[in-house]
mmCIF file of C-alpha atoms and ligand atoms in Angstrom:
data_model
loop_
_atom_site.group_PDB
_atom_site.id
_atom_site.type_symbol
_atom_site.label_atom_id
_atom_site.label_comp_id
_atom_site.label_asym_id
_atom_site.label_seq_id
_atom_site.Cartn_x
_atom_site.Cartn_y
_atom_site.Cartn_z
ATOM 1 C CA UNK A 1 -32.376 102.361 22.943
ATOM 2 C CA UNK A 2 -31.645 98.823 21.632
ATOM 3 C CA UNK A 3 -34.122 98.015 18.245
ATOM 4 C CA UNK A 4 -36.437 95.209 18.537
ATOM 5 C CA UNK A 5 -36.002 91.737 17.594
ATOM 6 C CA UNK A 6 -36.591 90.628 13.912
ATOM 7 C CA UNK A 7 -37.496 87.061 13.609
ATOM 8 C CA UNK A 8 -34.916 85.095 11.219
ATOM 9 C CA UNK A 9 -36.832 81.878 9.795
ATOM 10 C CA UNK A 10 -34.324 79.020 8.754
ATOM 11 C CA UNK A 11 -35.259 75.912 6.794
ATOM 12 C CA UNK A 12 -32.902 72.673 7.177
ATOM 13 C CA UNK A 13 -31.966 74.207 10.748
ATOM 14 C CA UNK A 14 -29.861 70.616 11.530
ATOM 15 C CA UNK A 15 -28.132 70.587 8.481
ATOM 16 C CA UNK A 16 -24.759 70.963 7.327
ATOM 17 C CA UNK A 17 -25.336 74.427 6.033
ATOM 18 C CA UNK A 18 -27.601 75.005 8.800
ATOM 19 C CA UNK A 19 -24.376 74.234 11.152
ATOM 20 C CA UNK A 20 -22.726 76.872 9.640
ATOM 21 C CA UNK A 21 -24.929 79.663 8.811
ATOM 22 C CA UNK A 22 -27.161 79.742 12.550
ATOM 23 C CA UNK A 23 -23.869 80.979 15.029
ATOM 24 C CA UNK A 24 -23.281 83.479 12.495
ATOM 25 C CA UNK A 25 -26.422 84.914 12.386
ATOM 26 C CA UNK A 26 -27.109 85.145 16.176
ATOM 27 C CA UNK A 27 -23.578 86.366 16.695
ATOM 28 C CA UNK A 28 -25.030 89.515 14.140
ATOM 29 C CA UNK A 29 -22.924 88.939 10.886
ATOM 30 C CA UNK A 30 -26.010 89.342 8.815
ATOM 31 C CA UNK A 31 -28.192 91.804 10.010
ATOM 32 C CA UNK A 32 -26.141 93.742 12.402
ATOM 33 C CA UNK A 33 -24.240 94.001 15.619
ATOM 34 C CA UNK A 34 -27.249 96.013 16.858
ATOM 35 C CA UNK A 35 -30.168 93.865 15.652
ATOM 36 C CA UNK A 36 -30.999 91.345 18.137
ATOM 37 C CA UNK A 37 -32.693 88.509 16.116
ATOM 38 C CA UNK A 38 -34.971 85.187 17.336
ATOM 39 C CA UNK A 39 -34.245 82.220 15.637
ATOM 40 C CA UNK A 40 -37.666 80.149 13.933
ATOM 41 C CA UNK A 41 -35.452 76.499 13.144
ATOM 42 C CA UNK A 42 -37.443 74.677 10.565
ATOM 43 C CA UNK A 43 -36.818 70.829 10.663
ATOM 44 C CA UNK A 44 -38.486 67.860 9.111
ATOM 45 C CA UNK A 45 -40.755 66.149 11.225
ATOM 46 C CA UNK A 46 -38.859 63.161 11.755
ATOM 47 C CA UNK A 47 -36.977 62.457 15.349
ATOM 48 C CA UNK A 48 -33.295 61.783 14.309
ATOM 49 C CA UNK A 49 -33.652 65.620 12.690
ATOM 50 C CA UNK A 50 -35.714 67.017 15.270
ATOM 51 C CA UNK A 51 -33.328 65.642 18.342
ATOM 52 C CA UNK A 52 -30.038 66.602 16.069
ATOM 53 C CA UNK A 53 -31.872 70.418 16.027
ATOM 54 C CA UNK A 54 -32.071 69.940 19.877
ATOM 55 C CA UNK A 55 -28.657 69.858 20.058
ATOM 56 C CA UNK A 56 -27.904 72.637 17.588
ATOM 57 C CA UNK A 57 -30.497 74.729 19.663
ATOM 58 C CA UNK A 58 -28.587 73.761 23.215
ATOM 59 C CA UNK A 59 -25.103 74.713 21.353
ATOM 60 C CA UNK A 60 -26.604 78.272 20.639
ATOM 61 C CA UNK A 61 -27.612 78.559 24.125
ATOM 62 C CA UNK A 62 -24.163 77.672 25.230
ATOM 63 C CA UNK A 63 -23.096 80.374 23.050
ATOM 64 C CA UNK A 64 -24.690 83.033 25.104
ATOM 65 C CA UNK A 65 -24.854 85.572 22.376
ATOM 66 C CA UNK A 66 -26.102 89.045 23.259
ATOM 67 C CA UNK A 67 -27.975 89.213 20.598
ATOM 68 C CA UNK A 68 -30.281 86.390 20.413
ATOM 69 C CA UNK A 69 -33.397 86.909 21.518
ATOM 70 C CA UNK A 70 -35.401 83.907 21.411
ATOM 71 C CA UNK A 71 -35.105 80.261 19.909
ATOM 72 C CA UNK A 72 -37.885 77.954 18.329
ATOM 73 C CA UNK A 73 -37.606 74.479 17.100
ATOM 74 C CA UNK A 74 -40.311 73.612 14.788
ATOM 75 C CA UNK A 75 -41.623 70.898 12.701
ATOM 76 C CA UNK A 76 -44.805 72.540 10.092
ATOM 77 C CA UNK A 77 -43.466 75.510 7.929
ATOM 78 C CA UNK A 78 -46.999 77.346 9.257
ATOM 79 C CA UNK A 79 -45.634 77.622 12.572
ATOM 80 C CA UNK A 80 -42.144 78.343 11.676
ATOM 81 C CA UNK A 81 -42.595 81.168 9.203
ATOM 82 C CA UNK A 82 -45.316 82.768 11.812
ATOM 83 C CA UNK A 83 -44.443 86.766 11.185
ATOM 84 C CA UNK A 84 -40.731 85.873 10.194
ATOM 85 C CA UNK A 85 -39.030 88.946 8.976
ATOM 86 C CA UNK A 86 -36.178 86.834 6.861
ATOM 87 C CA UNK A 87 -36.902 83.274 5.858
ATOM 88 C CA UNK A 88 -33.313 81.481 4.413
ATOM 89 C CA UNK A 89 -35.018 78.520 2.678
ATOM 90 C CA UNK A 90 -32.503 75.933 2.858
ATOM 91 C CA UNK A 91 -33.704 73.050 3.646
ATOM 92 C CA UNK A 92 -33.903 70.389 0.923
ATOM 93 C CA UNK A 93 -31.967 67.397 -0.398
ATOM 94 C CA UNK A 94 -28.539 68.260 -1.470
ATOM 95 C CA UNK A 95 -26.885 66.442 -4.614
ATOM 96 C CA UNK A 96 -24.054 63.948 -4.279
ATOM 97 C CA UNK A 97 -21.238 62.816 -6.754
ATOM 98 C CA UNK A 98 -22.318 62.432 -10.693
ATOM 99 C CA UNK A 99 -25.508 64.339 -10.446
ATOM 100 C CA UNK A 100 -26.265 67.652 -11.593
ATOM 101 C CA UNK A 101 -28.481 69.953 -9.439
ATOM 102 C CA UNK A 102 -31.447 70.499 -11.767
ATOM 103 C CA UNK A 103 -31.583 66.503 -10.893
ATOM 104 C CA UNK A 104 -32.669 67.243 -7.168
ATOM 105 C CA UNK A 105 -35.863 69.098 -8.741
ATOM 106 C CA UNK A 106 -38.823 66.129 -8.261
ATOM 107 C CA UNK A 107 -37.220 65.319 -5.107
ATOM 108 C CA UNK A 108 -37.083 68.968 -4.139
ATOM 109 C CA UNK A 109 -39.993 71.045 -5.879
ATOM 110 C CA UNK A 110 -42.700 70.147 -2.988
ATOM 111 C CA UNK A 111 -41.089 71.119 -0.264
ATOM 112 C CA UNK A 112 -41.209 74.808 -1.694
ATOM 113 C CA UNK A 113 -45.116 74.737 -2.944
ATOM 114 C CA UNK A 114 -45.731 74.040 0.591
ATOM 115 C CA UNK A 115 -43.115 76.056 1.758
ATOM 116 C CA UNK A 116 -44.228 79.163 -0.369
ATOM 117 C CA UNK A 117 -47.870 78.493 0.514
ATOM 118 C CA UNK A 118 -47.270 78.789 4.194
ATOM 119 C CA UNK A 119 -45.245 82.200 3.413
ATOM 120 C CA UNK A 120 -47.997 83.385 1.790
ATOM 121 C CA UNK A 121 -50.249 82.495 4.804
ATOM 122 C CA UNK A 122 -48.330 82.972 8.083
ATOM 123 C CA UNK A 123 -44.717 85.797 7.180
ATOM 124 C CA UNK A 124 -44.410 89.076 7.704
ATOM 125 C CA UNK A 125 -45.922 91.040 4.563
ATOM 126 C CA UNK A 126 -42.445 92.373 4.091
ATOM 127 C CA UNK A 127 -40.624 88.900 4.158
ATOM 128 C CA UNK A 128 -37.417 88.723 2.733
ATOM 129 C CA UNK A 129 -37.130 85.005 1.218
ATOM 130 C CA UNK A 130 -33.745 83.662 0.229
ATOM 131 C CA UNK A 131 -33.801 80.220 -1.312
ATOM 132 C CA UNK A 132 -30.701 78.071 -1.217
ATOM 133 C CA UNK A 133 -31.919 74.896 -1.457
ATOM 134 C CA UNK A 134 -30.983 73.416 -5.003
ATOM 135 C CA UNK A 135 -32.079 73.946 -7.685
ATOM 136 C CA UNK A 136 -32.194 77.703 -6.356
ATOM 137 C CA UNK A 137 -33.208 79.669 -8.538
ATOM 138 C CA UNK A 138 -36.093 77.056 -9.803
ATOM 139 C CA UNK A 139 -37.374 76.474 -5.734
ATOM 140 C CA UNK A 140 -37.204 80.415 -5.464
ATOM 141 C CA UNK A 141 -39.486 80.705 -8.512
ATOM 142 C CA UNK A 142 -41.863 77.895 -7.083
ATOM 143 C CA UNK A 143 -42.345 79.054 -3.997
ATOM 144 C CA UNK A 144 -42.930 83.096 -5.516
ATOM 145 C CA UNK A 145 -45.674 81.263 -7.236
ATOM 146 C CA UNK A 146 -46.617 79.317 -4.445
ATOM 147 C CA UNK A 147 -47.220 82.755 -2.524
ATOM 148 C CA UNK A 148 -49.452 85.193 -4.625
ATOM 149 C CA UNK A 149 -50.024 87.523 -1.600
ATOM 150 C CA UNK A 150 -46.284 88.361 -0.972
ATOM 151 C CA UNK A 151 -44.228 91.065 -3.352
ATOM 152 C CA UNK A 152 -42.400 88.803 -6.393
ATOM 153 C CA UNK A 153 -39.378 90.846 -5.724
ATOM 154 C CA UNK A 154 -38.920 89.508 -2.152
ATOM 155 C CA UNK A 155 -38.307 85.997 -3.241
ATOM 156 C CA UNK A 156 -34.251 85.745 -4.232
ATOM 157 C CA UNK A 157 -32.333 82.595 -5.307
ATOM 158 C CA UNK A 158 -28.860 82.471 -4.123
ATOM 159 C CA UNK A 159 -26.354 83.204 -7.114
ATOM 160 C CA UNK A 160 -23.735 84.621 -4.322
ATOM 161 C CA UNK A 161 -21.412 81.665 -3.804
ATOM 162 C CA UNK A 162 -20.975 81.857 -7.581
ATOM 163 C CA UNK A 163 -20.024 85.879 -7.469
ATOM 164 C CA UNK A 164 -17.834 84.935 -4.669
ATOM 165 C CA UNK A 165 -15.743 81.792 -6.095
ATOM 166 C CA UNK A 166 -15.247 84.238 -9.596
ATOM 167 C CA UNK A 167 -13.943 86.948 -7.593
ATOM 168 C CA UNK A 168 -11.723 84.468 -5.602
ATOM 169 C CA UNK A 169 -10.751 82.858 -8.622
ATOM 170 C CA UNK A 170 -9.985 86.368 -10.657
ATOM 171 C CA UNK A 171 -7.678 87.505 -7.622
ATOM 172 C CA UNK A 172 -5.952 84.485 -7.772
ATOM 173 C CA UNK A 173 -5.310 84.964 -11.438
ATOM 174 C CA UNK A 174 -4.293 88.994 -10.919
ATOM 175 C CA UNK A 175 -2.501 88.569 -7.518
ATOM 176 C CA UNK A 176 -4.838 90.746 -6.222
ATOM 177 C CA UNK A 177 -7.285 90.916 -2.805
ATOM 178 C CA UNK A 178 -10.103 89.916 -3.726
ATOM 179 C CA UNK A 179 -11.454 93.002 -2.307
ATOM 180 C CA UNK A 180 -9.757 94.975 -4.561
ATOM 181 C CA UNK A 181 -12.512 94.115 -7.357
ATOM 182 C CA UNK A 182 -15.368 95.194 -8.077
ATOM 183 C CA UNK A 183 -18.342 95.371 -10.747
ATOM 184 C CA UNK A 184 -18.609 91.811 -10.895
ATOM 185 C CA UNK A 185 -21.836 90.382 -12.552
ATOM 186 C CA UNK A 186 -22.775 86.501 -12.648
ATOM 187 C CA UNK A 187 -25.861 86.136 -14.765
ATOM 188 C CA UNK A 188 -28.993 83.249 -15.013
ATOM 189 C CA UNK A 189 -28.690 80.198 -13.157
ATOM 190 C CA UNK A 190 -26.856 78.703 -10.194
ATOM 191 C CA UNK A 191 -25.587 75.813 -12.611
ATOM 192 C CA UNK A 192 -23.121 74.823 -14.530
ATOM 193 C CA UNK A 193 -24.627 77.027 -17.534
ATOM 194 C CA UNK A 194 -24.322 80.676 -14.984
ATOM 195 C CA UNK A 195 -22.126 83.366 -16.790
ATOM 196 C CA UNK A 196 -19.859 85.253 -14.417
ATOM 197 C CA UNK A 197 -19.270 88.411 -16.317
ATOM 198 C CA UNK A 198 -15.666 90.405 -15.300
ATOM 199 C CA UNK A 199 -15.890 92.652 -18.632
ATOM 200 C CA UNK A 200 -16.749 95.702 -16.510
ATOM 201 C CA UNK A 201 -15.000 94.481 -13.460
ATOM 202 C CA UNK A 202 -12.175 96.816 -11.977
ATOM 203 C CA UNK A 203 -9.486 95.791 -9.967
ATOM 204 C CA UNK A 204 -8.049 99.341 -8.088
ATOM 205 C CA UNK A 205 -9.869 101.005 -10.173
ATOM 206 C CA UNK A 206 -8.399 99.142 -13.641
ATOM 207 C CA UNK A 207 -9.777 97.035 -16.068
ATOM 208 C CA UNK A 208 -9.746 93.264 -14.875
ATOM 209 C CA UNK A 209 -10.236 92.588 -18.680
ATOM 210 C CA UNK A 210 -7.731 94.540 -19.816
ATOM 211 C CA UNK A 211 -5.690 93.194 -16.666
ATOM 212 C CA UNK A 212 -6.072 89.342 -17.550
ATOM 213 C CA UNK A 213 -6.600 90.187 -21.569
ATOM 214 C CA UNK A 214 -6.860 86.439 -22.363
ATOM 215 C CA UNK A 215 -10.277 85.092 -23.702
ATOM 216 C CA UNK A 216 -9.090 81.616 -23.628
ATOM 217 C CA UNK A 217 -8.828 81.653 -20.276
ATOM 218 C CA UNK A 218 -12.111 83.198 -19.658
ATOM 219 C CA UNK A 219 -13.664 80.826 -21.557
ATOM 220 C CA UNK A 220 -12.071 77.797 -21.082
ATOM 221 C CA UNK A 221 -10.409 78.080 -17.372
ATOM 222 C CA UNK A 222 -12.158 80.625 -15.718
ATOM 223 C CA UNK A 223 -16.362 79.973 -16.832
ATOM 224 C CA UNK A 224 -15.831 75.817 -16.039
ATOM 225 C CA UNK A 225 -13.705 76.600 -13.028
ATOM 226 C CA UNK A 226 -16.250 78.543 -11.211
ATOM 227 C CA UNK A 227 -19.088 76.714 -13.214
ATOM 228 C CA UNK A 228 -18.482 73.248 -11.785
ATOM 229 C CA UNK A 229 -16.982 74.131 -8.690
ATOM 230 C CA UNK A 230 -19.683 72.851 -6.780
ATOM 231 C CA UNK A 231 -19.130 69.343 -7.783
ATOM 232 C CA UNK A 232 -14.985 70.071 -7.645
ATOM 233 C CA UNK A 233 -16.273 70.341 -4.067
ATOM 234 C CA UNK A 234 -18.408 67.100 -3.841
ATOM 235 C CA UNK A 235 -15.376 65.213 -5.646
ATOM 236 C CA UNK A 236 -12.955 66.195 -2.542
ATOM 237 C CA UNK A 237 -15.422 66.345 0.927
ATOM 238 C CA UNK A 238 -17.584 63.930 -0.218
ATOM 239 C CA UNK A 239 -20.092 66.444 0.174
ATOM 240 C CA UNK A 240 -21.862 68.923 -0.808
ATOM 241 C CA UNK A 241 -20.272 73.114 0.000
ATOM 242 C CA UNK A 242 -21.510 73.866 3.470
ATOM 243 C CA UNK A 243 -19.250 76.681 4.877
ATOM 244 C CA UNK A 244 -18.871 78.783 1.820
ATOM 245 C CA UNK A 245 -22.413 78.221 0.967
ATOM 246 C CA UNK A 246 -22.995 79.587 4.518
ATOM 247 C CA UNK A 247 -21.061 82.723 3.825
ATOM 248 C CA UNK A 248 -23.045 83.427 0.932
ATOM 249 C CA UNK A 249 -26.119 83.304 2.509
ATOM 250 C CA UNK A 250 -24.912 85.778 5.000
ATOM 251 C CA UNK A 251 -23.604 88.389 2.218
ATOM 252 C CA UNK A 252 -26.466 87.965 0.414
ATOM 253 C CA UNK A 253 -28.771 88.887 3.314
ATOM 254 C CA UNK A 254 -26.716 91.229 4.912
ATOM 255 C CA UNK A 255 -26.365 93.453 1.771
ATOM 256 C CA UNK A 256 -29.981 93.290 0.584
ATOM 257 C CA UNK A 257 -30.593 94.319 4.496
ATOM 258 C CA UNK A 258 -27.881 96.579 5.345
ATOM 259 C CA UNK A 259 -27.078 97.883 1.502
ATOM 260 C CA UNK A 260 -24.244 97.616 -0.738
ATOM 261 C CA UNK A 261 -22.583 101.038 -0.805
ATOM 262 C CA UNK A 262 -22.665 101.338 -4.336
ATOM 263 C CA UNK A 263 -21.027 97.831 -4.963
ATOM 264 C CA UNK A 264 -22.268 95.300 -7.286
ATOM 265 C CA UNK A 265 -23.451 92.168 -6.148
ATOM 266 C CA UNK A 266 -25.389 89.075 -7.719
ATOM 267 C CA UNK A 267 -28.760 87.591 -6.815
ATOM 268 C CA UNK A 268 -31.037 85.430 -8.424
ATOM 269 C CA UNK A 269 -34.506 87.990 -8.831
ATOM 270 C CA UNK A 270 -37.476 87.676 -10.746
ATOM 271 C CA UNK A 271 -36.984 89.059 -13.979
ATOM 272 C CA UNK A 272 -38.949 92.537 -14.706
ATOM 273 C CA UNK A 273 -37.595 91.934 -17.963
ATOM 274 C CA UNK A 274 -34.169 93.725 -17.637
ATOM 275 C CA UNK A 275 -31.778 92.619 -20.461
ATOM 276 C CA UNK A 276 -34.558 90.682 -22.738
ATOM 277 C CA UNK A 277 -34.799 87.976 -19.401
ATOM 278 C CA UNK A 278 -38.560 86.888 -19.639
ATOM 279 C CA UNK A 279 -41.099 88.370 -16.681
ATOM 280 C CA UNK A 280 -40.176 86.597 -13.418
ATOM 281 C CA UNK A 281 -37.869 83.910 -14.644
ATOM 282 C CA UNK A 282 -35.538 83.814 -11.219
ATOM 283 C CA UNK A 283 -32.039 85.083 -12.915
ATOM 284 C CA UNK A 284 -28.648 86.258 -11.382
ATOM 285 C CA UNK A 285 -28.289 90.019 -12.002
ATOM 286 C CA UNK A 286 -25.478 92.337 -10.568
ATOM 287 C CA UNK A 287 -27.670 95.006 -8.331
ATOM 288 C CA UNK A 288 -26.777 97.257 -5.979
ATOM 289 C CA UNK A 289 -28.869 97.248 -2.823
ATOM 290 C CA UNK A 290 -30.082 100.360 -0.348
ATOM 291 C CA UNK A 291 -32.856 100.760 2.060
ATOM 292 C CA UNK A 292 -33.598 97.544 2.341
ATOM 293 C CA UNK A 293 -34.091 96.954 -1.751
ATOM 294 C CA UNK A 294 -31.924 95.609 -4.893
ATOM 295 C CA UNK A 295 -31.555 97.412 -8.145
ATOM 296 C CA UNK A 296 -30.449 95.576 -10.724
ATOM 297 C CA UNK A 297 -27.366 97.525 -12.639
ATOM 298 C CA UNK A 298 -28.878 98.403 -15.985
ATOM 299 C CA UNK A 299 -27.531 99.518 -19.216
ATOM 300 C CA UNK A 300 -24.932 97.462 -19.578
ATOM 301 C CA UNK A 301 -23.648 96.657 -23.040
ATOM 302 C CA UNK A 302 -24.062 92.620 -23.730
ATOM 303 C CA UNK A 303 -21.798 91.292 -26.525
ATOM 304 C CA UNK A 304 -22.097 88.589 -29.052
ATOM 305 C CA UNK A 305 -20.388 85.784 -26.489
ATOM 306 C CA UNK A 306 -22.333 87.240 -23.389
ATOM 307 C CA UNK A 307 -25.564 86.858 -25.138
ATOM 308 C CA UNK A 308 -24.776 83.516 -26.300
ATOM 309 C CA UNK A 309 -23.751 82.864 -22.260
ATOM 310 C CA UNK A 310 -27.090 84.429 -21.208
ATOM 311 C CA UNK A 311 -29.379 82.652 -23.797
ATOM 312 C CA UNK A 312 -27.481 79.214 -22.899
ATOM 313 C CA UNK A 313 -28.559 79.788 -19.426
ATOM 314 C CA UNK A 314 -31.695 81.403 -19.941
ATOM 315 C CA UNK A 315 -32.910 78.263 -22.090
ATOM 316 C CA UNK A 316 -31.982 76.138 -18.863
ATOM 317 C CA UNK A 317 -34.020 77.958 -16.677
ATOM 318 C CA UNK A 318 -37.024 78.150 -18.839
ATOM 319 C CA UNK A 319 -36.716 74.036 -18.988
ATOM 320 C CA UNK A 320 -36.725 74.010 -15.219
ATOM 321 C CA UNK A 321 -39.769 75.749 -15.645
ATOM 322 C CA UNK A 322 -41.486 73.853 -17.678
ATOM 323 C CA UNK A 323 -41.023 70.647 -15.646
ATOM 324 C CA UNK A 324 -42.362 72.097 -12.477
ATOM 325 C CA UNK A 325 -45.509 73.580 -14.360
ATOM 326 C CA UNK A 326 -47.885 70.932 -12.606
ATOM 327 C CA UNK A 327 -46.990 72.010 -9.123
ATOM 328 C CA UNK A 328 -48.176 75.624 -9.456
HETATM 329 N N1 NAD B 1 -27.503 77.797 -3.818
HETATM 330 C C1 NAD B 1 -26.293 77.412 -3.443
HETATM 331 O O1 NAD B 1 -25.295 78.065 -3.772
HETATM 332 C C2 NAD B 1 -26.095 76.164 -2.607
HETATM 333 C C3 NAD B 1 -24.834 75.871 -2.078
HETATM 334 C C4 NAD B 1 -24.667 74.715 -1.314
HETATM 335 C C5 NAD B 1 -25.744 73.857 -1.102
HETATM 336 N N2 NAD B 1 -26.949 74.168 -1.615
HETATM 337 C C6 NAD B 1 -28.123 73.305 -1.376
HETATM 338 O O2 NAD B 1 -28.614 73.532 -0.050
HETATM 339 C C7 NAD B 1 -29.379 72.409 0.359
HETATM 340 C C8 NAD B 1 -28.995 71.980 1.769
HETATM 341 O O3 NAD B 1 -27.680 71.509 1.780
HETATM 342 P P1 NAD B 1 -27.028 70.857 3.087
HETATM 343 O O4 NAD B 1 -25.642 70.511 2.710
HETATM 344 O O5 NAD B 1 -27.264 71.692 4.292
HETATM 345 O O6 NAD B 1 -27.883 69.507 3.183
HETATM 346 P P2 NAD B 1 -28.080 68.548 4.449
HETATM 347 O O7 NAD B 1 -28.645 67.282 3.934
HETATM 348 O O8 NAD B 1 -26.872 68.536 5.329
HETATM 349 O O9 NAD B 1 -29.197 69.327 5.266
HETATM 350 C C9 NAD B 1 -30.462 69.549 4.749
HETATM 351 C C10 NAD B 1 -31.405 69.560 5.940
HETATM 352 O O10 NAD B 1 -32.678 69.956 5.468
HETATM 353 C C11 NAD B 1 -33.648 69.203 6.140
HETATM 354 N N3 NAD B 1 -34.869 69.212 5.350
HETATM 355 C C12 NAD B 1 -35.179 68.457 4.266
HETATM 356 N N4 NAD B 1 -36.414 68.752 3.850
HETATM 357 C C13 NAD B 1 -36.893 69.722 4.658
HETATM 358 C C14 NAD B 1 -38.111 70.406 4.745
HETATM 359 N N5 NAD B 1 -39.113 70.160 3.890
HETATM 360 N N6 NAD B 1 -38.257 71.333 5.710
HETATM 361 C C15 NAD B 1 -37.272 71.594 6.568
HETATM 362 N N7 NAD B 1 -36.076 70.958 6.562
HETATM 363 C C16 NAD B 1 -35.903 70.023 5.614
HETATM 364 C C17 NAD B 1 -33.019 67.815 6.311
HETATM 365 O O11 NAD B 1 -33.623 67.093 7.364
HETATM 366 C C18 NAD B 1 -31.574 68.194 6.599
HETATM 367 O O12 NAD B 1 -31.321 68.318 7.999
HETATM 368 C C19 NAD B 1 -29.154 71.340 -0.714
HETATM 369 O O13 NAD B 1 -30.253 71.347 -1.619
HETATM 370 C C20 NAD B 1 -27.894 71.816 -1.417
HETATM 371 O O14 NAD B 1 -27.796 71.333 -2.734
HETATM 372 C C21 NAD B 1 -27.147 75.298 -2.360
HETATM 373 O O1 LMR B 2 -23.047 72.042 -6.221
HETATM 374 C C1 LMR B 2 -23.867 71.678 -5.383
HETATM 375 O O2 LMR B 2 -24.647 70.735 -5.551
HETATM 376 C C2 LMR B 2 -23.898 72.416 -4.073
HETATM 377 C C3 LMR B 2 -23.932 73.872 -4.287
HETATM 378 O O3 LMR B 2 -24.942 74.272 -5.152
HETATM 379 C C4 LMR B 2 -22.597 74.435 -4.728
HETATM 380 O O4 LMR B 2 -22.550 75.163 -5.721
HETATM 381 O O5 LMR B 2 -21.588 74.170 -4.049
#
C-alpha cells in the first residue's frame, strides 16, 4: 500500500536555492522514493515573486513526478506552514560580495519571529524545521524562540554544506572518494569562525590525521579554505551558493528523516549543553541520526587548539545572540 503524503513546507520557493532544492524533493531525494510529498511554496507577497513561483509551480507540473501529491503557492507563513510535516526555512536575503553573513541579521531576524510564530501556531506538532536562510544558525535560534509550543530539538540550522566542502576538500588532499571518509565533525557556527574537526576522521578505515599529518595545513589551508568558501563562491558567480547549498539541505533532511547508519554528520542543534556549549545556543555537532532523531556523538576528547576553535566560535554565536535579544 503506498504511505500517505507528508506535507514539505519551503520558504523562498522562487529563489535560487529554491530552483534547486524543489525538483529534488518531489522527485524523492529527501524523504524517499516511496514517500509521496505535497509541496506548501512560501513566497513574499509581492507579484514579481509570486508570478516567478507560478512558473516554478507550472515547471513541477511539467515534471510529472509520481510522487508529488499536491502543490500550493502561498503568500502568509500561517497558511503555508498549515500541518507541514518538514518546513526548509530558506527564504531570506542572501549576502553579496564584501559582506559577512552575520551582516544579513537586521535585515533577516523578522522574517523568522514571524516565521517561528506561525510554526508555533499552524505545523504539525512534530515539525521538522531546517533553517538555511543566513545567518543560520542565529534565524534557527530565533525562530525556536519564536515557537515555545514546538520541541527545541526540532529546530536545526544548516552546518551541512560546511561538512560537505571539508570532506570534499580532505579527499582532494588524500586522493581519496570522498565517500571513503568518515567521522567528520564541523563544530559552532555556519561562518567563517566554524571548526571542521578531521582528528577522528577515517579514511578506509585509517586515520585522516595521521594520513595528512600536517597541522599547517589544517590550520592555515584547510580551516580558511572551507571557512570562507562561501564568499570564494560569491567572488566567482557573482552570487551567492545555490546548488550545493541545495544538496545540503537535502542530506541534511534526508538523514535526520531516513537515518544515518551509524555515520556522522553535522547540524546546527540547540545545545543541551554537550561539550560545555551553553543551553540552546544553535551549534554544529557531529550526530548520528535514527528513527527520525539526531544524537549528537559524545565523548569526544577536545584538545587545546579545538577548544580554542570552539570558544572562537562559540563567542560569535553568543554575540549574534545578544543583538537579536529585542526580537524575542
Ligand atoms: N546555510 C547555508 O549553508 C546557506 C547556503 C547558501 C545560502 N544560504 C542563504 O539562503 C538564503 C537564500 O538564498 P538564495 O540564494 O536562494 O536567495 P535568493 O535571493 O535567490 O532567494 C531568496 C528568496 O526568498 C524570498 N523571500 C525573502 N523573504 C521571504 C519571506 N519572508 N518569506 C518567504 N520568502 C521570502 C525572496 O523573495 C527570494 O525569492 C540567503 O539568506 C543565503 O545567504 C545559506
Ligand atoms: O556564504 C554565503 O553567504 C552563502 C552561504 O552561506 C555559503 O556558505 O555558501
Amino acid at each position: 500500500m503506498s504511505k500517505k503524503p507528508v506535507r514539505v513546507a519551503v520558504t523562498g520557493a522562487a529563489g535560487q536555492i529554491g530552483y534547486a532544492l524543489l525538483f529534488r524533493i518531489a522527485s524523492g531525494e529527501m524523504l524517499g522514493k516511496d514517500q509521496p510529498v505535497i509541496l506548501q511554496l512560501l513566497e513574499i507577497p509581492d507579484e514579481k515573486a509570486q508570478n516567478a513561483l507560478k512558473g516554478v509551480i507550472m515547471e513541477l507540473e511539467d515534471c510529472a513526478f509520481p510522487l508529488l501529491a499536491g502543490i500550493e503557492a502561498h503568500s502568509d507563513p500561517m497558511t503555508a506552514f498549515k500541518d507541514t510535516d518538514y518546513a526548509l526555512l530558506v527564504g531570506a536575503r542572501p549576502r553579496g560580495p564584501g559582506m559577512e553573513r552575520a551582516d544579513l541579521l537586521a535585515a533577516n531576524a523578522q522574517i523568522f519571529t514571524a516565521q517561528g510564530k506561525a510554526l508555533n501556531a499552524v505545523a504539525s506538532r512534530n515539525v521538522k524545521v531546517l533553517v538555511v536562510g543566513n545567518p543560520a544558525n542565529t534565524n534557527a535560534y530565533i525562530a525556536m524562540k519564536s515557537a515555545p509550543d514546538l520541541k527545541p530539538g526540532n529546530f536545526t540550522a544548516m552546518l551541512r554544506l560546511d561538512h560537505n566542502r571539508a570532506a570534499s576538500q580532505i579527499a582532494a588532499k588524500i586522493g581519496c572518494a570522498v565517500g571513503d571518509i568518515q567521522k567528520l565533525a564541523v563544530w559552532g557556527n555556519h561562518s567563517p569562525t566554524m571548526y571542521a574537526d578531521y582528528r577522528f576522521a577515517t579514511v578506509n578505515g585509517k586515520s585522516v590525521k595521521d594520513t595528512i599529518n600536517d597541522q599547517v595545513w589544517n590550520k592555515d589551508v584547510f580551516l580558511p579554505t572551507v571557512g570562507k568558501r562561501g564568499a570564494a563562491i560569491i567572488a566567482a558567480r557573482g552570487l551567492s551558493s545555490a546548488a550545493s547549498a541545495a544538496n545540503a539541505a537535502i542530506d541534511h533532511m534526508r538523514d535526520w528523516a531516513l537515518g544515518t547508519n551509524g555515520q556522522w554528520v553535522t547540524m546546527g542543534i540547540p545545545s543541551q549543553g554537550w561539550y560545555g556549549i551553553p543551553k540552546d545556543v544553535m551549534f554544529g555537532f557531529p550526530v548520528t541520526c535514527e528513527n527520525g532523531e539526531y544524537k549528537v556523538v559524545e565523548g569526544l576528547e577536545i584538545d587545546a587548539f579545538s577548544q580554542e576553535c570552539i570558544d572562537k566560535t562559540l563567542a560569535e554565536l553568543e554575540g549574534e545572540k545578544d543583538g537579536v535579544k529585542h526580537l524575542l
